[in-house]
């Protein structure tokens, strides 16, 4: 059965007090709207249509062809929003309807709603939640046997309906053809003069179709973001969920309160994450690693038994047994091999570093290929940029780079070669040779004594 997904995101989000579209505000490394998109994909809904309105161009630009878009110019209600995507809805199959501002919805919850819908051969199924304070939400009205009757909005509810604690979470699955039919019958005869999507349920019920509400196991799943406070609350819940998943998997989080790991990160067991770390993107960390406090790691693949201390790593590989930091900066497109030491105040960019190499302190390596077991003295600089172009330098296996060497790219230091401390190397240093490129020292004997006598 083909399942398509519709995501409503035309709202202004006034309470965010932002120049940016509400659904593009982030929880960890992803925009709010990306979470329902991921949940939809989890249940097999590959075709996603996002209904945009206010700041819609920005949403399209950010998400690109991950979705198609329908424009709702005027916000005349949730039902009206769905009508704008009528061409996207097929005459068969299912349509999931989600909100762009509810990032805590999970694939598992949607799966539960979908299987309930299919098993009962429903025309429509809505996700509900039972909450202590239902104020503001639409209420699920049931008959004395518990059968679904309708959803009534807060503003349209009478006193007894207002007491109902089962609320509409705002996520639905419809039989596609029935949804189209019900939309064609919608009116706006209500307190707000809006076309309520929720009224489609009553319409289908009155035509003899099965409609029901299924409560989410976790009421947090339907929490929406309307303000910066709610953005922080949702981030907190997301953090707790992600962190407990890693702890269940055998990862030690020294201070889970202060550890920020985004949803797609994978971490091996017996790895220890110290306080204040931010780990984002498609990062994969091996087993037995120590990720030291205040490290920021994004889109990195880190092997087993790696230690990172208070460092920043982006879009790079770090292989088994390597030590990075404190205070190292590993910039995109670097591949740092096994059992390497990258020490303090070292910056590496777009470079490969061979196994066993030591870059202990105060060094910049940009656009370079470094072999195995190379030793860098303190203060080496690969001079990769002439103000116009960048060039690549090669340092072969077992080379020894003396302290304070400048390697003016492009240049080659061949296998086993040395550079003398303080050299500015501009041409190839041949295999097993010493490159020395600095002024010879001259001593002026008794110069100080004579000066003092004057
Ligand atoms: C809606 C439901 C309510 C439910 C609640 C859950 C209706 C009539 N009511 O109420 O039963 O308990 O969600 O949060 O559906 N949107 C558009 N275009 C519009 C109107 C809304 O795209 O014309 C989008 C908004 O951007 C938002 C979502 O739909 O993402 C919900 O809209 P909102 O106005 O917050 O609906 P509620 O009145 O809260
Ligand atoms: Ca709302």
CSV table of C-alpha atoms and ligand atoms in Angstrom, one decimal:
chain,number,residue,atom,x,y,z
A,1,UNK,CA,0.0,0.0,0.0
A,2,UNK,CA,1.4,3.4,-1.0
A,3,UNK,CA,1.6,5.9,1.8
A,4,UNK,CA,2.3,9.5,1.1
A,5,UNK,CA,2.8,12.2,3.8
A,6,UNK,CA,1.6,15.7,4.1
A,7,UNK,CA,3.2,18.1,6.5
A,8,UNK,CA,1.4,21.3,7.5
A,9,UNK,CA,3.8,24.2,7.9
A,10,UNK,CA,2.0,27.3,6.7
A,11,UNK,CA,1.6,28.9,10.1
A,12,UNK,CA,3.3,32.2,11.0
A,13,UNK,CA,4.7,31.1,14.4
A,14,UNK,CA,4.1,34.6,15.7
A,15,UNK,CA,5.1,33.7,19.3
A,16,UNK,CA,8.6,32.7,18.2
A,17,UNK,CA,9.3,36.4,17.5
A,18,UNK,CA,11.6,35.4,14.7
A,19,UNK,CA,12.5,36.6,11.2
A,20,UNK,CA,12.9,32.9,10.3
A,21,UNK,CA,10.1,30.4,9.5
A,22,UNK,CA,9.1,28.6,12.7
A,23,UNK,CA,9.6,25.1,11.2
A,24,UNK,CA,13.3,26.0,10.3
A,25,UNK,CA,14.2,26.6,13.9
A,26,UNK,CA,16.5,23.8,15.1
A,27,UNK,CA,16.4,21.1,17.7
A,28,UNK,CA,20.0,20.0,17.8
A,29,UNK,CA,21.3,19.9,14.3
A,30,UNK,CA,18.0,19.5,12.4
A,31,UNK,CA,15.1,21.9,11.6
A,32,UNK,CA,11.9,21.2,13.4
A,33,UNK,CA,10.2,20.1,10.1
A,34,UNK,CA,12.9,17.5,9.4
A,35,UNK,CA,11.8,15.3,12.4
A,36,UNK,CA,8.3,14.6,11.1
A,37,UNK,CA,9.8,14.0,7.7
A,38,UNK,CA,12.2,11.4,9.2
A,39,UNK,CA,9.3,9.7,11.1
A,40,UNK,CA,7.2,9.6,7.9
A,41,UNK,CA,10.1,8.0,6.0
A,42,UNK,CA,10.5,5.5,8.8
A,43,UNK,CA,7.0,4.2,8.0
A,44,UNK,CA,7.7,4.1,4.3
A,45,UNK,CA,6.2,7.4,3.2
A,46,UNK,CA,8.8,8.5,0.6
A,47,UNK,CA,6.7,11.1,-1.1
A,48,UNK,CA,6.3,14.1,1.2
A,49,UNK,CA,4.5,17.3,0.5
A,50,UNK,CA,5.0,20.3,2.7
A,51,UNK,CA,2.3,22.9,2.9
A,52,UNK,CA,4.0,26.2,3.2
A,53,UNK,CA,2.8,29.8,3.6
A,54,UNK,CA,4.5,32.4,5.5
A,55,UNK,CA,8.2,32.4,4.7
A,56,UNK,CA,7.6,29.4,2.5
A,57,UNK,CA,10.4,30.3,0.0
A,58,UNK,CA,12.9,29.9,2.9
A,59,UNK,CA,11.5,26.5,3.8
A,60,UNK,CA,11.8,25.4,0.1
A,61,UNK,CA,15.3,26.7,-0.2
A,62,UNK,CA,16.4,24.9,3.0
A,63,UNK,CA,14.8,21.5,2.3
A,64,UNK,CA,15.1,21.5,-1.5
A,65,UNK,CA,14.0,18.3,-3.2
A,66,UNK,CA,13.6,16.3,0.0
A,67,UNK,CA,9.9,17.2,-0.5
A,68,UNK,CA,7.4,18.8,-2.9
A,69,UNK,CA,5.6,21.9,-1.8
A,70,UNK,CA,2.0,23.3,-1.9
A,71,UNK,CA,1.3,26.9,-1.1
A,72,UNK,CA,-1.4,28.0,1.3
A,73,UNK,CA,-1.5,31.8,0.8
A,74,UNK,CA,-4.2,32.5,3.4
A,75,UNK,CA,-4.5,30.5,6.5
A,76,UNK,CA,-8.1,29.5,6.6
A,77,UNK,CA,-7.6,26.4,8.8
A,78,UNK,CA,-6.0,23.0,8.9
A,79,UNK,CA,-8.6,21.6,6.5
A,80,UNK,CA,-8.0,24.4,4.0
A,81,UNK,CA,-4.2,23.8,4.3
A,82,UNK,CA,-4.7,20.1,3.2
A,83,UNK,CA,-7.0,21.2,0.3
A,84,UNK,CA,-4.0,23.1,-1.2
A,85,UNK,CA,-2.3,19.7,-1.7
A,86,UNK,CA,-5.2,18.1,-3.4
A,87,UNK,CA,-3.2,17.3,-6.5
A,88,UNK,CA,-0.6,15.5,-4.4
A,89,UNK,CA,-3.2,13.1,-3.0
A,90,UNK,CA,-3.8,10.0,-5.0
A,91,UNK,CA,-7.1,8.2,-5.5
A,92,UNK,CA,-5.8,5.2,-3.6
A,93,UNK,CA,-3.4,4.3,-0.8
A,94,UNK,CA,-3.0,6.2,2.4
A,95,UNK,CA,-2.1,9.7,3.4
A,96,UNK,CA,-0.4,10.6,6.6
A,97,UNK,CA,-0.9,14.1,7.9
A,98,UNK,CA,1.6,15.6,10.3
A,99,UNK,CA,2.6,19.0,11.6
A,100,UNK,CA,5.9,20.7,10.8
A,101,UNK,CA,6.3,21.9,14.4
A,102,UNK,CA,6.1,18.6,16.3
A,103,UNK,CA,9.6,17.2,16.3
A,104,UNK,CA,9.1,14.6,19.0
A,105,UNK,CA,6.9,12.4,16.8
A,106,UNK,CA,8.7,9.1,16.3
A,107,UNK,CA,8.5,6.5,13.6
A,108,UNK,CA,7.5,3.9,16.2
A,109,UNK,CA,4.4,6.0,17.2
A,110,UNK,CA,3.4,6.4,13.5
A,111,UNK,CA,3.9,2.7,13.0
A,112,UNK,CA,1.5,2.0,15.9
A,113,UNK,CA,-1.1,4.4,14.4
A,114,UNK,CA,-0.7,2.8,11.0
A,115,UNK,CA,-1.1,-0.8,12.1
A,116,UNK,CA,-4.1,0.1,14.2
A,117,UNK,CA,-5.6,1.9,11.1
A,118,UNK,CA,-4.9,-1.1,8.8
A,119,UNK,CA,-6.0,-3.8,11.2
A,120,UNK,CA,-9.4,-2.1,11.8
A,121,UNK,CA,-9.8,-1.1,8.1
A,122,UNK,CA,-10.4,2.5,9.2
A,123,UNK,CA,-11.2,5.3,6.8
A,124,UNK,CA,-9.3,7.6,9.1
A,125,UNK,CA,-7.3,7.3,12.3
A,126,UNK,CA,-6.2,10.1,14.5
A,127,UNK,CA,-3.4,10.0,17.0
A,128,UNK,CA,-4.6,11.2,20.4
A,129,UNK,CA,-2.9,11.6,23.8
A,130,UNK,CA,-4.3,11.7,27.3
A,131,UNK,CA,-2.9,14.7,29.2
A,132,UNK,CA,-3.6,16.3,32.6
A,133,UNK,CA,-4.2,19.8,31.2
A,134,UNK,CA,-6.0,19.6,27.8
A,135,UNK,CA,-6.5,23.4,27.5
A,136,UNK,CA,-6.1,24.6,23.9
A,137,UNK,CA,-6.3,21.3,22.2
A,138,UNK,CA,-9.2,19.7,20.3
A,139,UNK,CA,-11.0,17.1,22.5
A,140,UNK,CA,-11.8,13.5,21.3
A,141,UNK,CA,-15.5,13.0,22.0
A,142,UNK,CA,-16.5,9.4,22.4
A,143,UNK,CA,-19.9,7.6,23.0
A,144,UNK,CA,-20.7,5.7,26.2
A,145,UNK,CA,-19.1,2.5,24.7
A,146,UNK,CA,-15.9,4.4,23.9
A,147,UNK,CA,-16.6,4.7,20.2
A,148,UNK,CA,-15.2,7.7,18.4
A,149,UNK,CA,-17.8,10.4,17.7
A,150,UNK,CA,-15.9,13.6,16.8
A,151,UNK,CA,-13.3,16.2,17.6
A,152,UNK,CA,-14.4,19.4,19.1
A,153,UNK,CA,-12.1,22.4,19.3
A,154,UNK,CA,-11.4,24.2,22.5
A,155,UNK,CA,-13.2,27.3,21.2
A,156,UNK,CA,-16.3,25.3,20.1
A,157,UNK,CA,-16.5,23.0,23.2
A,158,UNK,CA,-19.2,23.0,25.8
A,159,UNK,CA,-18.4,22.7,29.5
A,160,UNK,CA,-18.5,18.9,29.7
A,161,UNK,CA,-16.5,18.6,26.5
A,162,UNK,CA,-13.8,20.9,27.9
A,163,UNK,CA,-13.3,18.3,30.7
A,164,UNK,CA,-12.2,15.6,28.3
A,165,UNK,CA,-8.6,14.7,28.8
A,166,UNK,CA,-8.1,12.8,25.6
A,167,UNK,CA,-6.9,15.4,23.0
A,168,UNK,CA,-6.2,15.5,19.3
A,169,UNK,CA,-2.5,15.3,18.7
A,170,UNK,CA,-3.0,16.6,15.2
A,171,UNK,CA,-1.6,13.6,13.3
A,172,UNK,CA,-3.7,11.4,11.1
A,173,UNK,CA,-3.8,8.6,8.6
A,174,UNK,CA,-6.5,8.7,6.0
A,175,UNK,CA,-7.6,6.5,3.2
A,176,UNK,CA,-6.6,8.8,0.3
A,177,UNK,CA,-9.9,8.6,-1.7
A,178,UNK,CA,-11.9,9.2,1.5
A,179,UNK,CA,-9.8,12.2,2.5
A,180,UNK,CA,-10.5,13.8,-0.9
A,181,UNK,CA,-14.1,13.1,-0.5
A,182,UNK,CA,-14.3,14.5,3.0
A,183,UNK,CA,-12.4,17.7,2.0
A,184,UNK,CA,-14.9,18.4,-0.7
A,185,UNK,CA,-17.6,18.4,2.0
A,186,UNK,CA,-15.8,20.7,4.5
A,187,UNK,CA,-17.4,23.9,5.6
A,188,UNK,CA,-16.3,26.7,7.9
A,189,UNK,CA,-19.4,26.9,10.2
A,190,UNK,CA,-17.6,27.3,13.5
A,191,UNK,CA,-16.5,29.9,16.0
A,192,UNK,CA,-13.2,30.6,14.1
A,193,UNK,CA,-14.7,30.4,10.6
A,194,UNK,CA,-11.9,28.0,9.7
A,195,UNK,CA,-12.0,24.9,7.6
A,196,UNK,CA,-11.2,22.3,10.3
A,197,UNK,CA,-9.4,19.2,9.2
A,198,UNK,CA,-10.9,17.6,12.2
A,199,UNK,CA,-14.4,17.9,10.8
A,200,UNK,CA,-13.4,15.4,8.0
A,201,UNK,CA,-13.6,12.6,10.6
A,202,UNK,CA,-17.2,13.3,11.5
A,203,UNK,CA,-18.0,13.5,7.8
A,204,UNK,CA,-16.5,10.0,7.1
A,205,UNK,CA,-18.2,8.6,10.2
A,206,UNK,CA,-21.6,9.8,9.0
A,207,UNK,CA,-21.0,8.0,5.7
A,208,UNK,CA,-20.5,4.8,7.5
A,209,UNK,CA,-16.7,4.6,7.4
A,210,UNK,CA,-14.8,3.5,10.4
A,211,UNK,CA,-12.9,6.3,12.2
A,212,UNK,CA,-11.0,6.1,15.5
A,213,UNK,CA,-8.5,7.7,17.7
A,214,UNK,CA,-5.5,5.8,19.0
A,215,UNK,CA,-3.6,7.2,22.0
A,216,UNK,CA,0.1,7.6,21.7
A,217,UNK,CA,2.1,5.6,24.3
A,218,UNK,CA,4.0,8.8,25.2
A,219,UNK,CA,2.1,12.0,25.2
A,220,UNK,CA,5.4,13.9,24.6
A,221,UNK,CA,5.3,12.7,21.0
A,222,UNK,CA,2.7,15.3,20.0
A,223,UNK,CA,4.2,18.3,21.7
A,224,UNK,CA,4.3,21.3,19.4
A,225,UNK,CA,6.7,24.2,19.4
A,226,UNK,CA,5.0,27.6,19.4
A,227,UNK,CA,7.5,29.6,21.5
A,228,UNK,CA,11.2,29.7,22.4
A,229,UNK,CA,10.3,28.1,25.8
A,230,UNK,CA,8.7,25.2,24.0
A,231,UNK,CA,11.6,24.9,21.7
A,232,UNK,CA,13.9,24.5,24.8
A,233,UNK,CA,11.4,22.0,26.4
A,234,UNK,CA,11.3,19.9,23.3
A,235,UNK,CA,15.1,20.0,23.0
A,236,UNK,CA,15.3,18.8,26.6
A,237,UNK,CA,13.0,15.9,26.0
A,238,UNK,CA,14.8,15.0,22.8
A,239,UNK,CA,18.2,15.1,24.7
A,240,UNK,CA,16.9,12.8,27.4
A,241,UNK,CA,15.5,10.3,24.9
A,242,UNK,CA,18.7,10.2,22.8
A,243,UNK,CA,21.0,10.1,25.8
A,244,UNK,CA,19.1,7.3,27.5
A,245,UNK,CA,19.3,5.3,24.3
A,246,UNK,CA,23.1,5.5,24.3
A,247,UNK,CA,23.3,4.6,27.9
A,248,UNK,CA,21.1,1.6,27.3
A,249,UNK,CA,23.6,0.7,24.5
A,250,UNK,CA,26.5,0.7,26.9
A,251,UNK,CA,27.9,4.2,26.5
A,252,UNK,CA,28.9,6.1,29.6
A,253,UNK,CA,27.7,9.7,29.8
A,254,UNK,CA,29.4,11.3,32.7
A,255,UNK,CA,26.8,14.1,32.8
A,256,UNK,CA,23.8,13.4,30.6
A,257,UNK,CA,22.3,16.7,31.5
A,258,UNK,CA,25.2,18.5,29.8
A,259,UNK,CA,25.7,16.2,26.8
A,260,UNK,CA,24.2,17.0,23.5
A,261,UNK,CA,24.1,14.2,21.0
A,262,UNK,CA,21.9,14.6,17.9
A,263,UNK,CA,19.6,11.9,16.7
A,264,UNK,CA,21.6,10.2,13.9
A,265,UNK,CA,24.8,9.7,15.9
A,266,UNK,CA,26.1,6.2,16.5
A,267,UNK,CA,28.3,5.4,19.5
A,268,UNK,CA,30.0,2.1,20.4
A,269,UNK,CA,29.9,0.5,23.8
A,270,UNK,CA,32.3,1.4,26.6
A,271,UNK,CA,32.9,4.8,25.1
A,272,UNK,CA,32.9,7.6,27.7
A,273,UNK,CA,31.5,11.0,26.8
A,274,UNK,CA,32.6,13.7,29.2
A,275,UNK,CA,30.5,16.8,30.1
A,276,UNK,CA,29.8,19.5,27.7
A,277,UNK,CA,30.2,17.6,24.4
A,278,UNK,CA,28.2,18.3,21.3
A,279,UNK,CA,28.1,15.5,18.8
A,280,UNK,CA,26.2,16.1,15.6
A,281,UNK,CA,25.4,15.0,12.1
A,282,UNK,CA,26.3,11.6,10.7
A,283,UNK,CA,28.9,11.0,13.3
A,284,UNK,CA,30.0,7.5,14.1
A,285,UNK,CA,32.2,6.8,17.2
A,286,UNK,CA,33.7,3.4,17.9
A,287,UNK,CA,34.0,1.4,21.1
A,288,UNK,CA,36.2,2.3,24.1
A,289,UNK,CA,36.8,5.9,23.1
A,290,UNK,CA,37.0,8.8,25.5
A,291,UNK,CA,35.4,12.0,24.2
A,292,UNK,CA,36.8,14.6,26.5
A,293,UNK,CA,34.8,17.5,27.9
A,294,UNK,CA,33.7,20.3,25.7
A,295,UNK,CA,34.5,18.6,22.4
A,296,UNK,CA,32.4,19.4,19.4
A,297,UNK,CA,32.3,16.7,16.7
A,298,UNK,CA,30.2,16.9,13.5
A,299,UNK,CA,30.0,14.4,10.7
A,300,UNK,CA,33.1,12.5,11.8
A,301,UNK,CA,33.9,8.8,11.8
A,302,UNK,CA,36.0,7.8,14.8
A,303,UNK,CA,37.5,4.4,15.2
A,304,UNK,CA,37.8,2.3,18.4
A,305,UNK,CA,39.9,3.4,21.4
A,306,UNK,CA,40.4,7.0,20.2
A,307,UNK,CA,40.8,9.8,22.8
A,308,UNK,CA,39.6,13.3,22.0
A,309,UNK,CA,40.4,16.1,24.4
A,310,UNK,CA,38.6,19.4,24.3
A,311,UNK,CA,38.8,19.6,20.5
A,312,UNK,CA,36.7,20.4,17.5
A,313,UNK,CA,36.4,17.9,14.6
A,314,UNK,CA,34.3,18.3,11.5
A,315,UNK,CA,33.7,16.1,8.4
A,316,UNK,CA,36.8,13.9,9.0
A,317,UNK,CA,38.0,10.4,9.8
A,318,UNK,CA,40.1,9.5,12.9
A,319,UNK,CA,41.2,5.9,13.0
A,320,UNK,CA,41.8,3.5,15.9
A,321,UNK,CA,44.0,4.3,18.9
A,322,UNK,CA,44.7,7.9,17.9
A,323,UNK,CA,44.9,10.7,20.4
A,324,UNK,CA,43.6,14.2,19.5
A,325,UNK,CA,44.0,17.3,21.7
A,326,UNK,CA,43.7,19.1,24.0
A,327,UNK,CA,42.7,22.1,21.8
A,328,UNK,CA,43.1,20.6,18.4
A,329,UNK,CA,41.0,21.7,15.4
A,330,UNK,CA,40.4,19.0,12.8
A,331,UNK,CA,38.7,20.7,9.8
A,332,UNK,CA,36.9,19.1,6.9
A,333,UNK,CA,38.2,16.4,4.7
A,334,UNK,CA,41.0,15.2,7.0
A,335,UNK,CA,41.9,11.5,7.4
A,336,UNK,CA,43.9,10.8,10.5
A,337,UNK,CA,45.2,7.3,10.6
A,338,UNK,CA,45.9,4.9,13.5
A,339,UNK,CA,47.9,5.4,16.6
A,340,UNK,CA,48.7,9.0,15.8
A,341,UNK,CA,49.3,11.8,18.3
A,342,UNK,CA,47.7,15.1,17.4
A,343,UNK,CA,48.6,17.3,20.3
A,344,UNK,CA,47.7,20.8,21.6
A,345,UNK,CA,47.0,23.7,19.3
A,346,UNK,CA,47.3,21.6,16.1
A,347,UNK,CA,45.1,22.5,13.2
A,348,UNK,CA,44.7,20.0,10.3
A,349,UNK,CA,42.6,20.7,7.2
A,350,UNK,CA,42.1,18.6,4.0
A,351,UNK,CA,45.0,16.4,4.8
A,352,UNK,CA,45.8,12.7,5.2
A,353,UNK,CA,48.1,11.6,8.1
A,354,UNK,CA,49.7,8.2,8.1
A,355,UNK,CA,49.7,5.7,11.0
A,356,UNK,CA,52.1,6.3,13.9
A,357,UNK,CA,52.8,10.0,13.1
A,358,UNK,CA,53.3,12.5,15.9
A,359,UNK,CA,52.2,16.1,15.6
A,360,UNK,CA,52.6,17.1,19.1
A,361,UNK,CA,52.2,20.8,19.3
A,362,UNK,CA,51.4,24.2,17.7
A,363,UNK,CA,51.3,23.0,14.1
A,364,UNK,CA,49.2,23.7,11.0
A,365,UNK,CA,48.9,21.1,8.3
A,366,UNK,CA,46.6,22.1,5.5
A,367,UNK,CA,46.3,20.5,2.0
A,368,UNK,CA,49.0,17.9,2.6
A,369,UNK,CA,49.6,14.1,2.5
A,370,UNK,CA,51.7,12.9,5.4
A,371,UNK,CA,53.2,9.4,5.5
A,372,UNK,CA,53.6,7.0,8.4
A,373,UNK,CA,55.8,7.6,11.5
A,374,UNK,CA,56.6,11.2,10.6
A,375,UNK,CA,57.6,13.4,13.5
A,376,UNK,CA,56.6,17.1,13.5
A,377,UNK,CA,58.6,19.4,15.7
A,378,UNK,CA,56.8,22.2,17.5
A,379,UNK,CA,55.5,25.1,15.3
A,380,UNK,CA,55.6,23.5,11.9
A,381,UNK,CA,53.5,25.4,9.3
A,382,UNK,CA,52.5,24.0,5.9
A,383,UNK,CA,52.3,27.2,3.8
A,384,UNK,CA,49.5,26.1,1.6
A,385,UNK,CA,48.2,29.4,0.3
A,386,UNK,CA,49.9,32.1,-1.8
A,387,UNK,CA,47.1,34.6,-1.6
A,388,UNK,CA,45.5,33.2,-4.8
A,389,UNK,CA,45.8,29.5,-4.9
A,390,UNK,CA,46.2,26.6,-2.6
A,391,UNK,CA,48.8,23.9,-3.2
A,392,UNK,CA,49.4,20.5,-1.8
A,393,UNK,CA,52.5,19.2,0.0
A,394,UNK,CA,53.8,15.7,0.5
A,395,UNK,CA,55.8,14.4,3.5
A,396,UNK,CA,56.8,10.8,3.1
A,397,UNK,CA,57.2,8.0,5.6
A,398,UNK,CA,59.6,8.4,8.5
A,399,UNK,CA,60.4,12.0,7.7
A,400,UNK,CA,61.4,14.3,10.6
A,401,UNK,CA,60.3,17.9,10.4
A,402,UNK,CA,62.4,20.1,12.7
A,403,UNK,CA,60.8,22.7,15.0
A,404,UNK,CA,59.5,25.9,13.3
A,405,UNK,CA,59.8,24.6,9.8
A,406,UNK,CA,57.9,26.3,7.0
A,407,UNK,CA,57.0,23.9,4.2
A,408,UNK,CA,56.1,26.2,1.3
A,409,UNK,CA,53.6,24.3,-0.9
A,410,UNK,CA,53.8,22.5,-3.2
A,411,UNK,CA,56.9,20.8,-1.8
A,412,UNK,CA,58.0,17.2,-1.1
A,413,UNK,CA,60.0,15.9,1.9
A,414,UNK,CA,61.0,12.4,0.8
A,415,UNK,CA,61.1,9.3,2.8
A,416,UNK,CA,63.3,9.5,5.9
A,417,UNK,CA,64.4,13.0,5.2
A,418,UNK,CA,65.0,15.7,7.9
A,419,UNK,CA,64.4,19.4,7.9
A,420,UNK,CA,66.5,21.5,10.2
A,421,UNK,CA,64.8,23.5,12.8
A,422,UNK,CA,63.8,27.0,11.6
A,423,UNK,CA,64.0,26.1,7.9
A,424,UNK,CA,61.8,27.5,5.2
A,425,UNK,CA,61.7,24.6,2.8
A,426,UNK,CA,60.8,25.5,-0.8
A,427,UNK,CA,62.2,22.6,-2.8
A,428,UNK,CA,62.3,18.8,-2.5
A,429,UNK,CA,64.3,17.3,0.3
A,430,UNK,CA,65.6,14.1,-1.1
A,431,UNK,CA,65.3,10.7,0.6
A,432,UNK,CA,67.3,10.4,3.8
A,433,UNK,CA,68.8,13.9,3.4
A,434,UNK,CA,68.8,16.9,5.6
A,435,UNK,CA,67.1,20.0,4.3
A,436,UNK,CA,68.5,23.1,5.9
A,437,UNK,CA,67.3,26.5,4.8
A,438,UNK,CA,68.2,29.2,7.2
A,439,UNK,CA,70.9,31.8,7.6
A,440,UNK,CA,74.1,30.6,9.2
A,441,UNK,CA,74.8,31.8,12.7
A,442,UNK,CA,77.5,34.4,13.1
A,443,UNK,CA,78.8,35.4,16.6
A,444,UNK,CA,80.2,38.9,17.2
A,445,UNK,CA,82.7,38.2,20.0
A,446,UNK,CA,82.6,40.5,23.0
A,447,UNK,CA,80.0,42.7,21.3
A,448,UNK,CA,78.0,43.1,24.5
A,449,UNK,CA,81.1,44.0,26.6
A,450,UNK,CA,82.1,46.7,24.2
A,451,UNK,CA,78.6,48.1,24.0
A,452,UNK,CA,78.5,48.4,27.8
A,453,UNK,CA,81.9,50.2,28.0
A,454,UNK,CA,80.6,53.0,25.7
B,1,LIG,C1,-5.1,21.7,15.8
B,1,LIG,C2,-6.3,20.9,15.8
B,1,LIG,C3,-6.6,20.5,17.2
B,1,LIG,C4,-5.4,19.8,17.8
B,1,LIG,C5,-4.1,20.6,17.7
B,1,LIG,C6,-2.9,19.9,18.1
B,1,LIG,C7,-7.7,21.6,13.9
B,1,LIG,C8,-9.0,22.3,13.6
B,1,LIG,N1,-7.4,21.6,15.2
B,1,LIG,O1,-5.4,22.9,16.5
B,1,LIG,O2,-7.7,19.6,17.3
B,1,LIG,O3,-5.6,19.4,19.2
B,1,LIG,O4,-4.0,21.1,16.3
B,1,LIG,O5,-1.8,20.7,18.1
B,1,LIG,O6,-7.1,21.0,13.1
B,1,LIG,N2,-1.7,25.3,9.7
B,1,LIG,C9,-1.6,25.6,8.4
B,1,LIG,N3,-2.6,26.3,7.8
B,1,LIG,C10,-3.6,26.8,8.5
B,1,LIG,C11,-3.8,26.4,9.8
B,1,LIG,C12,-2.8,25.7,10.4
B,1,LIG,O7,-0.6,25.2,7.8
B,1,LIG,O8,-4.5,27.4,7.8
B,1,LIG,C13,-0.7,24.5,10.4
B,1,LIG,C14,0.1,25.3,11.4
B,1,LIG,O9,1.3,25.9,10.9
B,1,LIG,C15,0.5,24.2,12.4
B,1,LIG,C16,-0.7,23.2,12.3
B,1,LIG,O10,-1.3,23.4,11.1
B,1,LIG,O11,1.7,23.6,12.2
B,1,LIG,C17,-1.7,23.4,13.4
B,1,LIG,O12,-2.3,24.6,13.4
B,1,LIG,P1,-2.8,25.3,14.7
B,1,LIG,O13,-3.4,26.6,14.3
B,1,LIG,O14,-1.7,25.4,15.7
B,1,LIG,O15,-4.0,24.3,15.1
B,1,LIG,P2,-4.7,24.3,16.5
B,1,LIG,O16,-5.7,25.4,16.5
B,1,LIG,O17,-3.7,24.3,17.6
B,2,LIG,CA1,-1.4,24.6,17.8
